[in-house]
Short mmCIF file of C-alpha atoms in Angstrom, two decimals:
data_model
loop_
_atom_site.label_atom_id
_atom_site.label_comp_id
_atom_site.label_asym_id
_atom_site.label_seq_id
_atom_site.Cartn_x
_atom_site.Cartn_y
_atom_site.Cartn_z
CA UNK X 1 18.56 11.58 41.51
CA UNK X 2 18.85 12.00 37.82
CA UNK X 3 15.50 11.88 36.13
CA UNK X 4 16.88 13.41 32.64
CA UNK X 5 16.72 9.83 31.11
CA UNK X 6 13.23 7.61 31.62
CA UNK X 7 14.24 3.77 32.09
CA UNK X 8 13.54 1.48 29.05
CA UNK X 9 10.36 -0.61 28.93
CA UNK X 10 11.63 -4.24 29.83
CA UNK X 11 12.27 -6.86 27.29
CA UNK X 12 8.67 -9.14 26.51
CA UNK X 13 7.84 -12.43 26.28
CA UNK X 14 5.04 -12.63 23.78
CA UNK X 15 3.71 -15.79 22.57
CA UNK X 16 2.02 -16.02 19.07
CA UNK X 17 -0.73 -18.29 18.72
CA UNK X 18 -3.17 -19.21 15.79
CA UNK X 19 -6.08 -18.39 16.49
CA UNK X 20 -7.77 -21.43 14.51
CA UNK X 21 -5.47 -24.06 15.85
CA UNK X 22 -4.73 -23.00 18.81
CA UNK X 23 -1.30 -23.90 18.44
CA UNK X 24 1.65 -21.45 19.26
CA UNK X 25 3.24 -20.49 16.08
CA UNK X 26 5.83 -18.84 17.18
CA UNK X 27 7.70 -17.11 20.70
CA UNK X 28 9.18 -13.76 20.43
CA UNK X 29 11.45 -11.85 23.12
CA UNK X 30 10.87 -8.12 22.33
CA UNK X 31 11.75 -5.09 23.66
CA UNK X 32 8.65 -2.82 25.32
CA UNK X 33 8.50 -0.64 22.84
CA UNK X 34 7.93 -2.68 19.84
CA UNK X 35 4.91 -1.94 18.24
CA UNK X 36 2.08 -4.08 17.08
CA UNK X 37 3.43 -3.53 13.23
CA UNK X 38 6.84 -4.16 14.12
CA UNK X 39 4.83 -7.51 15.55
CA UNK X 40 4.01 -8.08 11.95
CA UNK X 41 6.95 -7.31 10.56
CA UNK X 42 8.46 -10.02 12.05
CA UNK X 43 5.98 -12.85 11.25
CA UNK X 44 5.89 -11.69 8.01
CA UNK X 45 10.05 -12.37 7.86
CA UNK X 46 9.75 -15.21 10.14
CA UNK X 47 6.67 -17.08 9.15
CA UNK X 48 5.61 -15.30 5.37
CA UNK X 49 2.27 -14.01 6.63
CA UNK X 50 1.70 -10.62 4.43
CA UNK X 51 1.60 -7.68 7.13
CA UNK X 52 -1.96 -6.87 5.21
CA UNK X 53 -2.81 -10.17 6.19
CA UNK X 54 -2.67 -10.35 9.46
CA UNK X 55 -4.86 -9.36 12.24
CA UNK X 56 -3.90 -10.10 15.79
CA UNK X 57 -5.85 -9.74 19.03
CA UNK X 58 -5.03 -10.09 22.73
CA UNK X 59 -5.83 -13.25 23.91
CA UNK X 60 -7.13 -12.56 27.20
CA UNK X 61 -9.22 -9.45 25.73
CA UNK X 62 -9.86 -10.89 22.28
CA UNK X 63 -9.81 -7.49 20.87
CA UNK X 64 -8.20 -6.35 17.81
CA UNK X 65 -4.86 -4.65 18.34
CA UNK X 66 -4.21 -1.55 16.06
CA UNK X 67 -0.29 -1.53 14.46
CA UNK X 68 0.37 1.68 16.41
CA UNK X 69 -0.06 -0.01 19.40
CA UNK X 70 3.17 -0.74 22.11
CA UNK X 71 3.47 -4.06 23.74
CA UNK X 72 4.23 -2.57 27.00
CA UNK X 73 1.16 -0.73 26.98
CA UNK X 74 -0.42 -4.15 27.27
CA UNK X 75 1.07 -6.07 29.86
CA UNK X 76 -0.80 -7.68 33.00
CA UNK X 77 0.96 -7.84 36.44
CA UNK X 78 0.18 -11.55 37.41
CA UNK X 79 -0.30 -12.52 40.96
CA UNK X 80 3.22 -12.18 42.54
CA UNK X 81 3.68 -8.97 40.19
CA UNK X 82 5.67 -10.30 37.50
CA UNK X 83 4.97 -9.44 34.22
CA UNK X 84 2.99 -12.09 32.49
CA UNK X 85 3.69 -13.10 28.46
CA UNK X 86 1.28 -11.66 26.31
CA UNK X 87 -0.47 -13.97 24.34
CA UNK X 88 -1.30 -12.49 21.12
CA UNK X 89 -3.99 -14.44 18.27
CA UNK X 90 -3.11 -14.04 14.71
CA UNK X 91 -5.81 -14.65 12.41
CA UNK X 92 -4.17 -14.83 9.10
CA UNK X 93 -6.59 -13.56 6.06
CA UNK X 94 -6.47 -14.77 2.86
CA UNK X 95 -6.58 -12.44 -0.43
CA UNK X 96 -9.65 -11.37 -2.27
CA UNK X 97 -10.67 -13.31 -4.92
CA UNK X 98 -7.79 -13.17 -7.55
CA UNK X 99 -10.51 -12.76 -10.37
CA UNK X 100 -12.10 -10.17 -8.27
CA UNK X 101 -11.76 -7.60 -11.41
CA UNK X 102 -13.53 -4.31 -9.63
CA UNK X 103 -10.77 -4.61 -7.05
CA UNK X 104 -7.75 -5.00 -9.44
CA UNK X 105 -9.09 -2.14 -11.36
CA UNK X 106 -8.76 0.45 -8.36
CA UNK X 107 -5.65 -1.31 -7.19
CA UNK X 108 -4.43 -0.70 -10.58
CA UNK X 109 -5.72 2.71 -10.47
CA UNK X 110 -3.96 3.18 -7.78
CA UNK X 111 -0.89 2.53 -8.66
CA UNK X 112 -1.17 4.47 -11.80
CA UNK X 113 -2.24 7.84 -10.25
CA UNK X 114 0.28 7.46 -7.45
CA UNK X 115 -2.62 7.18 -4.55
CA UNK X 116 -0.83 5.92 -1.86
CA UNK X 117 -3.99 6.16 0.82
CA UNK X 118 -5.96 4.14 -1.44
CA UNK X 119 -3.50 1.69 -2.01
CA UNK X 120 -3.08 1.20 1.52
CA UNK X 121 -7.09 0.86 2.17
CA UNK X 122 -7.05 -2.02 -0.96
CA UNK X 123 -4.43 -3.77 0.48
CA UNK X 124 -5.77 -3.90 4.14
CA UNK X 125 -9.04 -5.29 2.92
CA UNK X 126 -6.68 -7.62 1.50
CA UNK X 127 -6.57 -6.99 -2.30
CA UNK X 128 -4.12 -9.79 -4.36
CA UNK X 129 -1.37 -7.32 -4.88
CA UNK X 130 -0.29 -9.77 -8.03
CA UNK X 131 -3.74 -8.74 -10.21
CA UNK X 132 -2.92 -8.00 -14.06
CA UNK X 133 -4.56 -6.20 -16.39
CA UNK X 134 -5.57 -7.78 -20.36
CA UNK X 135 -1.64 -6.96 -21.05
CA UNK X 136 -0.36 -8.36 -17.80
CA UNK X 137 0.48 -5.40 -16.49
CA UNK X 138 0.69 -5.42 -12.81
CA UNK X 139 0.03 -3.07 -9.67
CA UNK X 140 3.63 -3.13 -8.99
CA UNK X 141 4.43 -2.49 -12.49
CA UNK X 142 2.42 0.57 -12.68
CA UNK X 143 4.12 1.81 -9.28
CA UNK X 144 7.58 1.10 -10.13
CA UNK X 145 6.82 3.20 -13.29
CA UNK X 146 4.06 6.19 -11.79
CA UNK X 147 4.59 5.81 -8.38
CA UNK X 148 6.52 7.07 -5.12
CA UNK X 149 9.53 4.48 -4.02
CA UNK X 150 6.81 4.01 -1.04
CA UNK X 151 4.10 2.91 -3.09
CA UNK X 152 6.49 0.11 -4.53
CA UNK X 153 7.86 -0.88 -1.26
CA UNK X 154 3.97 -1.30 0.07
CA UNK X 155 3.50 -3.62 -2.91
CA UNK X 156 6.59 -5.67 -2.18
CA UNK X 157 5.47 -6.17 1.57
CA UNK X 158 1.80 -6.66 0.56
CA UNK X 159 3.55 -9.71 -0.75
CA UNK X 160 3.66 -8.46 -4.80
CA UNK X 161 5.93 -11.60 -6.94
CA UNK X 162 8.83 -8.78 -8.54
CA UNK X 163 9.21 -11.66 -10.95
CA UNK X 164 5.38 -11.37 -12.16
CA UNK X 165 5.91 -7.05 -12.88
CA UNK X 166 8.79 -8.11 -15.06
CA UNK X 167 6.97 -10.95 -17.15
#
């Protein structure tokens, strides 16, 4: 018996549901290793919910589930043994208060010193990534001229308008 090579987590049924309405936004068919930010990923592509805006939570547990987390790692046997689809909430978050000037100023900051750990904190709380300074100057601006290519892409996936950096 060859052990060399472990078998692959099986593929998941995971239903997303809102957890306001109730109603199921979405069903996805992933494999058992997908994480809970590859989870967000995906609504964010399928659905347009920022990835800093989001914050899902097992349904039967109704405990927040962190974006390192793997899907297989939180599957239920049901009665007869067969894997059961997760149910996961997503309870989508809306910005900060666009005229929220204390919090533009350090994501601005940010993205003028090149702090990507701070960026990443603003953003999570979750900061509108579109702020501008008394020039119009925004975050993404600053990044695409100060910062890392990382600190640009975080911008683009907080959900940062390109057009709006330009103007």
């Amino acid at each position: 018996l060859d052990t060399s090579m472990a078998a692959a987590p099986p593929d998941l049924v995971q239903n997303i549901v809102s957890a306001v309405s109730g109603e199921v936004l979405t069903t996805l068919h992933l494999a058992g290793s997908t994480t809970i930010l590859d989870v967000k990923r995906s609504l964010q592509l399928t659905h347009g919910f920022s990835i800093f805006c989001q914050r899902l939570l097992l349904q039967s547990t109704e405990l927040p589930l962190e974006d390192h987390e793997v899907l297989a790692n939180l599957l239920v046997e049901g009665r007869i043994g067969v894997l059961e689809p997760l149910t996961i909430l997503l309870v989508s978050l809306s910005y900060t208060n666009i005229d929220d000037h204390e919090m533009g100023r350090q994501l601005l900051d940010a993205a003028q010193e090149a702090v990507t750990d701070t960026l990443v904190r603003l953003l999570q709380v979750p900061a509108w990534p579109d702020y501008t300074n008394g020039l119009g100057c925004t975050p993404l601006f600053f990044a695409s001229l100060h910062g890392p290519v990382d600190a640009v892409r975080l911008r683009c996936k907080a959900g940062a308008d390109v057009d709006k950096a330009r103007d």
